[in-house]
């Protein structure tokens, strides 16, 4: 049986006929459109009307469901819409989880790099409360462990506890090894669990009762025994002290399972002998080691070490910490250090002098400041993606509304209310949007595991809501009736946007970026987007007259394609929703501008980060490479020749540095550092690095009498009490074991390359006259160079030219290694990955916005091309016409986006602090750079061009063929 889908066109008057009634038999009508059966107009029932059946409908007939009919009518559109929702929700749900994972990894890496001691709780008591037995030490450890496990937990390595002497004692045994004269020193320690971390290789562990007049039995590491020449049976004698002479007998030797184990953190000289230096001038090297005593020898530790300290170190498991719980963790740790927990533990252990210290509160504060410092810059990229995605959803809704405008108006004309039509569209969209959004959210949760899911779910829900409401809202606007143009309303809206942008930029420039600890700065994130929005609004007003002028100029030429394309672009061809009869839509222009502006601004930030990081590395190294000899020695001539021949080495110079010189400047003796240099090469190196610049001619001038000319650092000149380099008085200087008279030849600002430390009182002396008085200065101990020098080759040169036993004492430093160290922070890696992912997403959405714009104008463009084909237009000329329509917008967007990005850098750059991303403190400010902005602008323009060509080659020919077969029905 057949049933009429709707009253025939002949049953209605011409005024009642709608575009759906046009058939091929009616040459003035458009192409017919299949009308779905069911409760819609195809069933003769308006939306929202009752279930009354049509007189011609058979009894018991059930109408086809609306949603199923609509999806069957346009399956490709439904599939593409679901794909758009899936990708957008996946990005929206994945970005917060990526940020959370990056924050956690950055926190853990930052704390792990500090080492076990700073990331532990260290509890200690002295001997004021009386001696403690091993059992009391164990019970105190149990009490300490019982108070952990809340916001933090202990590391798997476990706590370390015991006792050790306060100070090391000098040994008087003449047979022991001495490095440079001072006697070796020994500290006694009691570690209950030492047998689990070391293996006895000779003798026995020191156990058993010890008489007061007998030597205390100790165990030494085999490495320390061999270094000090103290085998088993050696009785170590202490030098005379207030506690009287002390003796210790070596009864056993052991090897540590792992000398780098965190167990030895508090007693680093227990696994081997350590080389130390005295505080005298000059500093002298000596050996220091620790020895293990048994439980019965605890009371002998105080006599050896001028006191005893009982300790408990609780290592915190940094791999279990989370950035979102850091405030709670910091609060609990602070309670341990100085709070209720500390007070309660003092009472429980029975030690009023119990003291718990830790650097964790300070490190937590630094970690939070680093995270919050990088957050505004890292959020710019995702904010740009969000803005472009909203524009894409608006364009998709506009496309869907334009394609279904006639259908929706027909539903309204047949009695359907706007409310019922909007609800039907909402239900239709829910069938495709909700499953795609749920699948994308689940995939994001599965691919990026992290304990926090609230932010991801909120972002996914927001995108889902926008996707659901976009088409219903557009339909509601279309069904609201014609609206008269209100230019004043648009002008007021644009003025409000400009005012908000100016206020945001002014506020950021005035107060700067939100300080560390204040969280994400919304103004710094919103300001580039607002600038892009203002640029889009401005270009939307400028584009039509400019392109129109180009069209008039092209119209004077012989060709037709350029004129038609530019004329359509000026009237809103591919950018309009009305088939070229209105002004161009501002939405695709804003999408392109948002993509270019955020990409260009962010790329400029990252470029500045790389440049600042390289400058910091060069300042720390004193160039691109530095080679230093061991203390008190000089660089061999063979080594200097070898490193000078390395590829990439340029502007190299050798200097002699004495960090322990003293000068008398009329107001007492000052500790200074002396650098003896070749004036010409060292001045060139200083100019290249931009640090400690000076005129080499100043070091060739003669001082007072036979004084050697010297350049004074400004801080030293201030200590000397002189006002400038005009002073001709000679001063005395003791360096390299010699006395030399110097005169003020000039000053230099800041650190000098050979001594990159800030605040170091420095003198720069010329090599010629200085070496005549200080013979040591003729043998340089540092080599500095600028250029692409490979650190591995530099170390190989050292290994080839110096003895193997001393090669490890030569210090090799390169700026490349320092840059790698600074850039190895997971916080920076996370921010960079997030930015580039956002740039890729924004570019993709911007191209999609252009494609949607082309699709909106596709019917009108296909009709035009079909007419032109009948008049002899070649296919390649049709592609040229499409490019002529689209290129003005792409070119304007690329040029405008680049200008807006540059303006954002100029306006917001002075308030940007890059220290968190650089990894070191750098001056606040961001300078403009052309390369990052041009890269983003040209990249977006190339993508748009490729998308237009692909759309024209794939769908354009098919649309033209369809038009040619059907004939012009418009």
Short mmCIF file of C-alpha atoms in Angstrom, two decimals, residues 263-583:
data_model
loop_
_atom_site.label_atom_id
_atom_site.label_comp_id
_atom_site.label_asym_id
_atom_site.label_seq_id
_atom_site.Cartn_x
_atom_site.Cartn_y
_atom_site.Cartn_z
CA UNK A 263 72.41 3.62 52.94
CA UNK A 264 75.84 5.28 53.07
CA UNK A 265 74.47 8.83 52.62
CA UNK A 266 75.08 9.89 56.22
CA UNK A 267 78.50 8.20 56.38
CA UNK A 268 79.91 8.64 52.84
CA UNK A 269 83.49 7.85 53.98
CA UNK A 270 82.53 4.47 55.41
CA UNK A 271 82.60 2.63 52.07
CA UNK A 272 86.00 4.09 51.12
CA UNK A 273 88.48 6.75 52.19
CA UNK A 274 87.56 10.30 51.14
CA UNK A 275 89.98 12.98 50.04
CA UNK A 276 89.34 16.21 51.95
CA UNK A 277 91.05 19.60 52.10
CA UNK A 278 91.90 21.83 54.99
CA UNK A 279 90.59 25.36 55.37
CA UNK A 280 94.09 26.79 55.51
CA UNK A 281 95.71 28.87 52.80
CA UNK A 282 96.68 27.14 50.68
CA UNK A 283 94.28 24.23 51.30
CA UNK A 284 96.01 20.89 51.83
CA UNK A 285 94.60 17.44 51.05
CA UNK A 286 94.23 14.66 53.62
CA UNK A 287 92.44 11.30 53.96
CA UNK A 288 89.31 10.84 56.05
CA UNK A 289 87.41 7.61 56.71
CA UNK A 290 84.76 6.14 59.01
CA UNK A 291 84.99 2.94 61.01
CA UNK A 292 82.24 0.67 62.32
CA UNK A 293 81.97 -0.18 66.01
CA UNK A 294 79.79 -2.82 67.62
CA UNK A 295 76.83 -2.28 69.90
CA UNK A 296 79.14 -2.54 72.92
CA UNK A 297 81.35 0.26 71.59
CA UNK A 298 78.69 2.99 71.38
CA UNK A 299 79.89 4.64 74.57
CA UNK A 300 83.40 5.03 73.07
CA UNK A 301 82.18 7.11 70.11
CA UNK A 302 81.85 10.33 72.12
CA UNK A 303 85.49 10.24 73.18
CA UNK A 304 86.67 9.90 69.59
CA UNK A 305 84.33 12.49 68.09
CA UNK A 306 84.16 15.15 70.85
CA UNK A 307 80.54 14.16 71.32
CA UNK A 308 78.02 11.74 69.90
CA UNK A 309 74.94 12.16 67.76
CA UNK A 310 72.16 9.60 67.55
CA UNK A 311 70.31 9.79 64.29
CA UNK A 312 67.36 8.37 62.36
CA UNK A 313 67.02 9.15 58.65
CA UNK A 314 63.60 8.49 57.11
CA UNK A 315 63.81 8.62 53.28
CA UNK A 316 60.58 9.82 51.66
CA UNK A 317 59.37 7.90 48.62
CA UNK A 318 59.46 10.69 46.04
CA UNK A 319 58.08 8.40 43.30
CA UNK A 320 54.76 8.21 45.15
CA UNK A 321 54.27 11.98 45.52
CA UNK A 322 51.65 13.78 43.47
CA UNK A 323 51.62 17.43 42.53
CA UNK A 324 47.94 17.90 43.38
CA UNK A 325 48.51 16.57 46.91
CA UNK A 326 51.70 18.54 47.46
CA UNK A 327 50.11 21.11 49.84
CA UNK A 328 48.82 18.34 52.11
CA UNK A 329 52.17 16.56 51.97
CA UNK A 330 54.02 19.79 52.76
CA UNK A 331 51.73 20.38 55.74
CA UNK A 332 52.39 16.91 57.15
CA UNK A 333 56.14 17.22 56.65
CA UNK A 334 56.10 20.63 58.32
CA UNK A 335 54.38 19.03 61.31
CA UNK A 336 57.26 16.58 61.51
CA UNK A 337 59.87 19.31 61.35
CA UNK A 338 58.32 21.84 63.74
CA UNK A 339 54.79 21.07 64.76
CA UNK A 340 52.51 18.76 66.72
CA UNK A 341 54.10 15.62 65.30
CA UNK A 342 57.57 16.72 66.39
CA UNK A 343 56.36 17.59 69.89
CA UNK A 344 54.55 14.28 70.28
CA UNK A 345 57.57 12.29 69.12
CA UNK A 346 59.79 14.07 71.64
CA UNK A 347 57.50 12.94 74.45
CA UNK A 348 57.16 9.41 73.06
CA UNK A 349 60.89 8.87 72.63
CA UNK A 350 61.72 10.62 75.88
CA UNK A 351 64.22 12.99 74.32
CA UNK A 352 63.37 16.69 74.75
CA UNK A 353 66.31 17.60 72.51
CA UNK A 354 64.92 15.58 69.59
CA UNK A 355 65.43 17.65 66.46
CA UNK A 356 63.90 16.80 63.08
CA UNK A 357 65.15 18.65 60.03
CA UNK A 358 64.46 18.31 56.34
CA UNK A 359 64.81 20.31 53.16
CA UNK A 360 61.53 18.91 51.85
CA UNK A 361 59.41 21.97 52.78
CA UNK A 362 61.85 24.20 50.89
CA UNK A 363 61.95 21.80 47.94
CA UNK A 364 58.15 21.56 47.87
CA UNK A 365 57.93 25.34 47.70
CA UNK A 366 60.42 25.42 44.84
CA UNK A 367 58.57 22.67 42.98
CA UNK A 368 55.25 24.49 43.29
CA UNK A 369 56.84 27.74 42.14
CA UNK A 370 58.36 25.99 39.11
CA UNK A 371 55.07 24.37 38.16
CA UNK A 372 53.08 27.55 38.55
CA UNK A 373 55.70 29.56 36.72
CA UNK A 374 55.44 27.30 33.67
CA UNK A 375 51.65 26.92 33.82
CA UNK A 376 50.68 30.21 32.09
CA UNK A 377 53.03 29.63 29.18
CA UNK A 378 52.00 25.98 28.87
CA UNK A 379 48.29 26.90 28.87
CA UNK A 380 48.48 29.27 25.89
CA UNK A 381 48.56 26.43 23.37
CA UNK A 382 45.55 24.51 24.74
CA UNK A 383 43.62 27.77 25.02
CA UNK A 384 44.24 28.42 21.33
CA UNK A 385 43.05 24.92 20.42
CA UNK A 386 39.90 25.43 22.46
CA UNK A 387 39.15 28.71 20.70
CA UNK A 388 39.64 27.23 17.22
CA UNK A 389 37.57 24.15 18.13
CA UNK A 390 34.64 26.34 19.24
CA UNK A 391 34.81 28.15 15.89
CA UNK A 392 34.80 24.81 14.06
CA UNK A 393 31.69 23.65 15.92
CA UNK A 394 30.00 26.95 15.10
CA UNK A 395 30.85 26.54 11.42
CA UNK A 396 29.68 22.92 11.42
CA UNK A 397 26.39 24.01 12.95
CA UNK A 398 26.09 26.81 10.38
CA UNK A 399 26.71 24.32 7.57
CA UNK A 400 24.11 21.92 8.93
CA UNK A 401 21.64 24.72 9.47
CA UNK A 402 22.09 26.09 5.95
CA UNK A 403 21.66 22.65 4.37
CA UNK A 404 18.49 21.98 6.37
CA UNK A 405 17.05 25.48 6.47
CA UNK A 406 14.26 24.70 4.00
CA UNK A 407 13.33 21.52 5.85
CA UNK A 408 13.21 23.28 9.20
CA UNK A 409 11.09 26.11 7.85
CA UNK A 410 8.71 23.56 6.32
CA UNK A 411 8.33 21.85 9.69
CA UNK A 412 7.59 25.22 11.26
CA UNK A 413 5.09 26.07 8.49
CA UNK A 414 3.21 22.79 9.06
CA UNK A 415 2.54 23.52 12.68
CA UNK A 416 5.66 22.46 14.47
CA UNK A 417 6.86 24.68 17.27
CA UNK A 418 10.41 25.87 17.56
CA UNK A 419 10.69 24.06 20.88
CA UNK A 420 9.68 20.69 19.44
CA UNK A 421 11.98 21.11 16.41
CA UNK A 422 14.92 22.01 18.64
CA UNK A 423 14.22 19.00 20.89
CA UNK A 424 14.09 16.68 17.89
CA UNK A 425 17.43 18.03 16.65
CA UNK A 426 18.82 17.61 20.13
CA UNK A 427 17.74 13.98 20.22
CA UNK A 428 19.07 13.43 16.72
CA UNK A 429 22.46 14.78 17.72
CA UNK A 430 22.55 12.79 20.95
CA UNK A 431 22.51 9.52 19.01
CA UNK A 432 25.83 10.33 17.33
CA UNK A 433 27.45 12.76 19.77
CA UNK A 434 27.06 10.88 23.07
CA UNK A 435 28.53 7.52 21.94
CA UNK A 436 31.45 9.23 20.21
CA UNK A 437 32.12 11.44 23.25
CA UNK A 438 31.91 8.48 25.66
CA UNK A 439 34.30 6.42 23.53
CA UNK A 440 36.79 9.30 23.26
CA UNK A 441 36.69 10.01 27.00
CA UNK A 442 37.23 6.33 27.80
CA UNK A 443 40.13 6.14 25.38
CA UNK A 444 41.76 9.23 26.91
CA UNK A 445 41.42 7.75 30.40
CA UNK A 446 42.92 4.46 29.22
CA UNK A 447 45.81 5.88 27.19
CA UNK A 448 46.88 8.45 29.79
CA UNK A 449 46.55 6.82 33.22
CA UNK A 450 46.63 9.22 36.13
CA UNK A 451 44.77 9.24 39.47
CA UNK A 452 42.96 12.46 38.63
CA UNK A 453 39.99 12.34 36.28
CA UNK A 454 37.80 15.30 37.28
CA UNK A 455 39.41 17.86 34.96
CA UNK A 456 39.30 15.47 31.99
CA UNK A 457 35.65 14.65 32.56
CA UNK A 458 34.74 18.33 32.91
CA UNK A 459 36.54 19.20 29.67
CA UNK A 460 34.97 16.26 27.83
CA UNK A 461 31.52 17.22 29.14
CA UNK A 462 31.97 20.82 28.01
CA UNK A 463 32.92 19.75 24.48
CA UNK A 464 30.02 17.29 24.38
CA UNK A 465 27.59 19.98 25.47
CA UNK A 466 28.87 22.39 22.79
CA UNK A 467 28.59 19.69 20.13
CA UNK A 468 25.04 18.84 21.22
CA UNK A 469 23.78 22.40 21.37
CA UNK A 470 25.50 23.85 18.29
CA UNK A 471 22.96 22.70 15.66
CA UNK A 472 19.82 23.18 17.82
CA UNK A 473 20.90 26.72 18.68
CA UNK A 474 21.59 27.45 15.01
CA UNK A 475 18.17 26.04 14.09
CA UNK A 476 16.49 28.16 16.75
CA UNK A 477 18.14 31.25 15.28
CA UNK A 478 17.08 30.31 11.74
CA UNK A 479 13.48 29.75 12.82
CA UNK A 480 13.29 32.99 14.75
CA UNK A 481 12.32 34.91 11.65
CA UNK A 482 14.19 37.46 9.59
CA UNK A 483 16.15 40.05 11.49
CA UNK A 484 16.93 43.49 10.29
CA UNK A 485 20.61 44.35 10.13
CA UNK A 486 21.79 46.16 13.23
CA UNK A 487 25.23 47.57 12.51
CA UNK A 488 25.29 49.44 15.79
CA UNK A 489 24.91 46.21 17.76
CA UNK A 490 27.84 44.70 15.91
CA UNK A 491 29.87 47.85 16.45
CA UNK A 492 29.12 47.78 20.17
CA UNK A 493 30.15 44.13 20.38
CA UNK A 494 33.41 44.82 18.60
CA UNK A 495 34.07 47.79 20.85
CA UNK A 496 33.55 45.60 23.94
CA UNK A 497 36.04 43.05 22.60
CA UNK A 498 38.61 45.76 21.93
CA UNK A 499 38.05 47.25 25.39
CA UNK A 500 38.48 43.86 27.08
CA UNK A 501 41.67 43.24 25.09
CA UNK A 502 43.12 46.62 25.99
CA UNK A 503 42.30 46.08 29.66
CA UNK A 504 43.92 42.63 29.69
CA UNK A 505 47.08 43.84 27.97
CA UNK A 506 47.33 46.89 30.21
CA UNK A 507 46.89 44.78 33.34
CA UNK A 508 49.55 42.28 32.27
CA UNK A 509 51.98 45.06 31.35
CA UNK A 510 51.31 46.90 34.60
CA UNK A 511 51.47 44.13 37.18
CA UNK A 512 53.38 41.49 35.19
CA UNK A 513 52.66 37.80 35.23
CA UNK A 514 51.04 36.39 38.35
CA UNK A 515 53.86 35.72 40.84
CA UNK A 516 54.95 32.23 41.77
CA UNK A 517 52.43 30.64 44.07
CA UNK A 518 49.48 32.57 42.65
CA UNK A 519 48.54 29.82 40.21
CA UNK A 520 47.57 30.10 36.57
CA UNK A 521 47.43 33.65 35.26
CA UNK A 522 44.21 33.87 33.21
CA UNK A 523 45.09 37.27 31.78
CA UNK A 524 48.34 36.06 30.22
CA UNK A 525 46.47 33.13 28.67
CA UNK A 526 43.50 35.18 27.48
CA UNK A 527 45.43 38.20 26.19
CA UNK A 528 46.85 36.52 23.02
CA UNK A 529 43.43 35.07 22.24
CA UNK A 530 41.75 38.43 22.69
CA UNK A 531 44.38 40.04 20.45
CA UNK A 532 43.66 37.40 17.79
CA UNK A 533 39.94 38.05 18.13
CA UNK A 534 40.48 41.78 17.70
CA UNK A 535 42.66 41.13 14.69
CA UNK A 536 39.97 38.91 13.18
CA UNK A 537 37.29 41.53 13.66
CA UNK A 538 39.51 44.22 12.15
CA UNK A 539 40.47 42.09 9.15
CA UNK A 540 36.84 41.10 8.61
CA UNK A 541 36.06 44.79 8.07
CA UNK A 542 39.15 45.46 5.97
CA UNK A 543 39.06 42.36 3.78
CA UNK A 544 35.97 43.15 1.61
CA UNK A 545 37.09 46.62 0.45
CA UNK A 546 40.68 45.50 -0.07
CA UNK A 547 39.75 42.40 -2.01
CA UNK A 548 37.12 44.39 -3.89
CA UNK A 549 39.80 46.84 -4.99
CA UNK A 550 41.94 43.91 -6.15
CA UNK A 551 38.93 42.53 -8.05
CA UNK A 552 38.42 45.85 -9.84
CA UNK A 553 42.10 45.91 -10.71
CA UNK A 554 41.93 42.33 -11.99
CA UNK A 555 38.83 43.20 -13.99
CA UNK A 556 40.83 45.60 -16.11
CA UNK A 557 43.03 42.74 -17.29
CA UNK A 558 42.27 40.21 -20.02
CA UNK A 559 41.62 37.26 -17.71
CA UNK A 560 38.23 36.44 -16.21
CA UNK A 561 39.13 33.89 -13.55
CA UNK A 562 40.96 36.26 -11.25
CA UNK A 563 38.23 38.86 -11.42
CA UNK A 564 35.45 36.35 -10.68
CA UNK A 565 37.36 34.73 -7.81
CA UNK A 566 38.29 38.00 -6.17
CA UNK A 567 34.81 39.41 -6.66
CA UNK A 568 33.25 36.37 -5.01
CA UNK A 569 35.79 36.59 -2.16
CA UNK A 570 34.92 40.25 -1.66
CA UNK A 571 31.17 39.48 -1.64
CA UNK A 572 31.57 36.47 0.63
CA UNK A 573 32.00 33.62 -1.87
CA UNK A 574 33.57 30.77 0.02
CA UNK A 575 33.35 32.57 3.28
CA UNK A 576 29.72 33.28 3.22
CA UNK A 577 26.66 31.30 3.99
CA UNK A 578 24.47 32.97 1.42
CA UNK A 579 26.14 31.93 -1.75
CA UNK A 580 28.12 35.08 -2.25
CA UNK A 581 25.27 37.46 -1.55
CA UNK A 582 26.50 38.67 1.84
CA UNK A 583 29.64 39.75 3.55
#
